[in-house]
Short mmCIF file of C-alpha atoms in Angstrom, two decimals:
data_model
loop_
_atom_site.label_atom_id
_atom_site.label_comp_id
_atom_site.label_asym_id
_atom_site.label_seq_id
_atom_site.Cartn_x
_atom_site.Cartn_y
_atom_site.Cartn_z
CA PHE A 1 171.74 145.59 257.02
CA PRO A 2 168.15 144.75 256.43
CA SER A 3 166.52 141.42 257.55
CA LEU A 4 165.17 139.14 254.90
CA ILE A 5 162.31 138.06 257.21
CA ALA A 6 158.78 137.78 255.89
CA SER A 7 155.89 138.84 257.96
CA CYS A 8 153.97 136.31 260.02
CA PRO A 9 150.71 135.16 258.56
CA PRO A 10 147.69 136.25 260.44
CA PRO A 11 146.81 133.90 263.30
CA PRO A 12 144.26 131.04 262.27
CA PRO A 13 188.95 134.88 261.69
CA ALA A 14 192.06 134.03 260.55
CA SER A 15 193.35 130.67 261.68
CA HIS A 16 195.97 130.26 264.40
CA ARG A 17 198.83 127.88 264.49
CA HIS A 18 199.15 125.78 267.52
CA ALA A 19 202.48 125.19 269.19
CA ALA A 20 203.70 121.63 268.82
CA PRO A 21 203.49 119.59 272.07
CA PRO A 22 206.66 119.35 274.11
CA MET A 23 208.96 116.32 273.34
CA ARG A 24 208.96 113.69 276.03
CA PRO A 25 212.08 111.74 276.96
CA PRO A 26 212.79 108.51 275.14
CA GLY A 27 211.02 105.53 276.73
CA GLN A 28 208.60 107.67 278.74
CA SER A 29 204.97 106.55 278.18
CA HIS A 30 202.60 109.16 276.66
CA TYR A 31 200.23 108.43 279.56
CA SER A 32 201.05 107.27 283.00
CA GLY A 33 198.50 106.01 285.56
CA SER A 34 197.04 102.96 287.26
CA ALA A 35 195.98 99.83 285.43
CA LYS A 36 192.32 100.81 285.77
CA GLU A 37 193.05 104.32 284.41
CA GLU A 38 195.04 102.76 281.48
CA ASN A 39 192.10 100.41 280.70
CA ASP A 40 189.62 103.29 281.01
CA LEU A 41 191.64 105.36 278.54
CA ALA A 42 191.98 102.45 276.10
CA ARG A 43 188.19 101.91 276.33
CA ALA A 44 187.52 105.56 275.67
CA LEU A 45 189.96 105.65 272.71
CA ALA A 46 188.30 102.54 271.27
CA GLU A 47 184.74 104.06 271.73
CA SER A 48 185.97 107.34 270.09
CA ALA A 49 187.40 105.42 267.15
CA ALA A 50 184.18 103.39 266.69
CA MET A 51 182.19 106.62 266.81
CA ALA A 52 184.41 108.19 264.12
CA ARG A 53 184.01 105.15 261.90
CA HIS A 54 180.22 105.41 262.42
CA GLU A 55 180.26 109.02 261.36
CA ASP A 56 182.37 108.26 258.41
CA SER A 57 179.89 105.60 257.31
CA LYS A 58 177.01 107.99 257.61
CA MET A 59 178.83 110.60 255.56
CA THR A 60 179.67 107.99 252.91
CA ARG A 61 176.00 106.85 252.78
CA LEU A 62 174.84 110.51 252.32
CA ARG A 63 177.34 111.16 249.59
CA GLU A 64 176.37 108.07 247.74
CA ARG A 65 172.67 108.90 248.01
CA LEU A 66 173.22 112.34 246.63
CA GLU A 67 175.60 111.01 243.93
CA THR A 68 173.09 108.30 242.87
CA TYR A 69 169.77 110.08 242.97
CA THR A 70 170.42 113.82 242.73
CA GLU A 71 172.65 116.42 241.09
CA PHE A 72 173.75 117.80 244.42
CA GLU A 73 176.92 117.74 246.40
CA LEU A 74 177.72 118.57 250.10
CA GLU A 75 179.04 121.86 251.25
CA ASP A 76 180.22 121.84 254.93
CA VAL A 77 179.37 124.65 257.21
CA ASP A 78 179.99 125.93 260.78
CA ASN A 79 180.50 123.08 263.27
CA THR A 80 180.37 124.94 266.54
CA GLY A 81 176.68 124.55 267.30
CA HIS A 82 175.26 126.91 264.56
CA CYS A 83 175.25 124.39 261.72
CA GLN A 84 171.56 124.49 260.76
CA PHE A 85 171.49 128.26 260.72
CA ASP A 86 174.85 128.42 258.82
CA ALA A 87 173.54 125.97 256.23
CA VAL A 88 170.52 128.16 255.53
CA ALA A 89 172.84 131.24 255.27
CA HIS A 90 174.86 129.28 252.67
CA GLN A 91 171.68 128.69 250.71
CA ILE A 92 170.71 132.35 250.82
CA LYS A 93 174.05 133.72 249.64
CA GLY A 94 175.04 130.79 247.41
CA ARG A 95 171.87 129.86 245.59
CA PHE A 96 169.30 132.58 246.11
CA ALA A 97 171.27 135.77 246.45
CA ASN A 98 169.07 137.80 244.19
CA GLN A 99 165.73 136.45 245.57
CA TYR A 100 165.46 138.56 248.71
CA SER A 101 165.28 142.26 249.53
CA GLY A 102 168.63 143.94 249.44
CA GLY A 103 169.82 141.71 246.61
CA ALA A 104 173.17 139.92 246.37
CA ALA A 105 175.09 142.60 248.34
CA ASN A 106 172.86 142.00 251.31
CA ALA A 107 172.69 138.26 250.93
CA ALA A 108 176.49 137.95 250.65
CA ARG A 109 176.77 139.20 254.21
CA TYR A 110 174.43 136.63 255.60
CA THR A 111 175.85 134.24 258.23
CA TRP A 112 174.34 132.08 261.01
CA ARG A 113 173.98 135.27 263.12
CA GLU A 114 171.53 136.83 260.70
CA VAL A 115 169.58 133.53 260.18
CA ARG A 116 169.34 133.12 264.02
CA ARG A 117 168.11 136.61 264.30
CA ASP A 118 165.43 136.31 261.51
CA VAL A 119 164.23 132.92 262.83
CA ALA A 120 164.10 134.14 266.43
CA ASN A 121 162.13 137.20 265.39
CA TRP A 122 159.68 135.09 263.42
CA LEU A 123 159.27 132.67 266.37
CA ARG A 124 158.62 135.68 268.70
CA ALA A 125 155.91 137.05 266.43
CA CYS A 126 154.41 133.76 265.53
CA GLY A 127 154.26 131.68 268.66
CA ASP A 128 150.62 130.99 267.93
CA PHE A 129 151.33 129.73 264.43
CA ARG A 130 149.25 126.66 263.74
CA LEU A 131 150.84 123.56 262.51
CA GLU A 132 149.11 121.08 260.10
CA ASN A 133 147.84 119.14 263.13
CA GLY A 134 146.21 122.25 264.51
CA GLU A 135 148.61 122.67 267.44
CA ARG A 136 150.43 125.85 268.11
CA ILE A 137 154.17 125.79 267.38
CA LYS A 138 154.93 127.07 270.90
CA ASP A 139 153.20 124.02 272.30
CA PHE A 140 156.26 121.92 271.20
CA LEU A 141 158.78 123.85 273.22
CA ASP A 142 161.38 121.54 274.80
CA GLU A 143 162.34 122.93 278.22
CA GLU A 144 165.99 121.94 277.57
CA ASP A 145 166.01 124.69 274.98
CA GLY A 146 164.31 127.23 277.26
CA LYS A 147 161.93 127.20 280.10
CA THR A 148 159.64 129.84 278.50
CA TRP A 149 159.01 130.70 274.78
CA GLU A 150 160.72 134.04 275.39
CA GLU A 151 163.91 132.36 276.79
CA PHE A 152 163.84 129.87 273.90
CA THR A 153 163.67 132.62 271.24
CA ASP A 154 166.49 134.48 273.05
CA ASN A 155 168.48 131.25 272.99
CA ILE A 156 167.82 130.73 269.31
CA GLN A 157 169.04 134.24 268.56
CA HIS A 158 172.10 133.44 270.75
CA LEU A 159 171.85 136.65 272.67
CA HIS A 160 173.85 135.29 275.57
CA GLU A 161 177.13 134.40 273.86
CA HIS A 162 178.71 133.16 277.09
CA LYS A 163 176.31 130.22 276.96
CA PRO A 164 176.68 127.25 274.61
CA PRO A 165 174.57 127.79 271.50
CA THR A 166 171.16 126.22 271.33
CA TRP A 167 170.96 123.85 268.40
CA GLY A 168 168.46 124.28 265.57
CA ASN A 169 165.65 121.79 265.62
CA HIS A 170 162.32 121.00 263.84
CA LEU A 171 160.72 124.23 265.17
CA THR A 172 163.54 126.39 263.69
CA LEU A 173 163.29 124.64 260.31
CA ILE A 174 159.51 125.36 260.30
CA ALA A 175 160.28 128.99 261.22
CA ALA A 176 163.00 129.30 258.50
CA ALA A 177 160.68 127.94 255.85
CA ASN A 178 158.04 130.46 256.78
CA CYS A 179 160.17 133.55 257.49
CA TYR A 180 161.99 133.15 254.19
CA GLN A 181 158.87 131.84 252.31
CA ARG A 182 160.71 128.90 250.78
CA PRO A 183 160.46 125.21 251.17
CA ILE A 184 163.39 123.41 253.00
CA ARG A 185 164.34 119.97 251.77
CA VAL A 186 166.45 117.93 254.12
CA TRP A 187 168.56 115.01 252.85
CA SER A 188 169.19 112.60 255.74
CA THR A 189 171.50 109.68 256.65
CA VAL A 190 168.76 107.73 258.37
CA PRO A 191 168.62 104.13 257.16
CA GLY A 192 165.70 103.00 254.91
CA ASN A 193 163.84 104.72 252.17
CA ASP A 194 162.50 107.72 254.06
CA TRP A 195 165.80 109.58 253.87
CA TRP A 196 164.54 113.02 252.79
CA LEU A 197 161.70 115.27 253.86
CA GLN A 198 160.41 118.64 252.79
CA ILE A 199 159.17 121.40 255.06
CA ASN A 200 156.75 123.86 253.27
CA PRO A 201 155.76 127.33 254.28
CA LYS A 202 152.16 127.90 255.12
CA HIS A 203 150.00 128.36 252.06
CA TYR A 204 152.58 126.87 249.79
CA ASN A 205 151.13 125.66 246.49
CA PRO A 206 152.85 122.46 245.18
CA GLN A 207 151.17 123.04 241.87
CA ASN A 208 153.33 126.12 241.53
CA PRO A 209 156.72 124.84 242.98
CA ILE A 210 159.68 126.94 243.75
CA ARG A 211 163.17 125.75 244.32
CA PRO A 212 163.74 124.81 248.00
CA PHE A 213 166.59 125.50 250.29
CA GLU A 214 168.61 122.18 250.21
CA LEU A 215 170.12 121.00 253.48
CA ALA A 216 171.71 117.71 254.56
CA HIS A 217 171.64 116.19 258.03
CA LEU A 218 174.05 113.74 259.54
CA TYR A 219 171.40 112.07 261.84
CA GLU A 220 171.55 113.54 265.34
CA ARG A 221 174.92 115.23 264.64
CA HIS A 222 175.36 117.95 262.05
CA TYR A 223 173.65 119.96 259.34
CA MET A 224 175.35 120.84 256.00
CA SER A 225 174.39 122.83 252.95
CA VAL A 226 173.71 121.09 249.61
CA THR A 227 174.45 122.76 246.30
CA GLU A 228 174.32 121.80 242.74
CA ARG A 229 177.26 119.80 241.45
CA LYS A 230 179.58 121.92 239.27
CA SER A 231 179.34 119.45 236.34
CA ALA A 232 175.61 118.69 236.59
CA LYS A 233 172.97 120.05 234.33
CA SER A 234 169.56 120.66 235.79
CA ARG A 235 166.89 118.19 234.67
CA THR A 236 164.02 119.89 236.30
CA ARG A 237 162.95 123.49 235.68
CA MET A 238 161.19 125.31 238.50
CA SER A 239 160.52 128.98 239.13
CA VAL A 240 162.72 130.80 241.58
#
């Protein structure tokens, strides 16, 4: 089905039930090993529990911020390495289904795969895209994501599915804002007052605002989609 990608500006399954673990004889320890191994395991479990509590606190902070200051709620998405792209797909098919070519029927089929494809194609075509500081977007390539721009864009498209997926980053957010010609607002769990940011496509006119894609970010961990609360009434009217 057709891509929703905008042209580059001129330079300038069903779930499976898991078998229950085998029963162990009465009195047998769940884990058997040396004292050092037992201590290492206990330390690892404690660290895992602390990390889980920390993640829970970040999620609580984000929910409280959205509840207090906005009319949005969280919508979780893919958590296997494609979350940023799946969050954008949720926005396309959930909030803007009629705003792109192909209409709702096309948008309804959008997943992280289609968003990865669109973003990768935009990055391929627009590696010389100039950011606000005058630098080219390709100059910010992190070699951990690809040793060359071509390899990076292939990784973003996830062409080699036997490899772990390359996570979305600030470059892919810029690309998504520009290829879909829509601002992207990201609500974050970072401490302090600077807990949201907006990425605008090039030539965006804030005097003629349009509704942005709304994403949430558990700092350094996970992106989610943000949607209007079912009971909320919009206070601000903006064009589509």
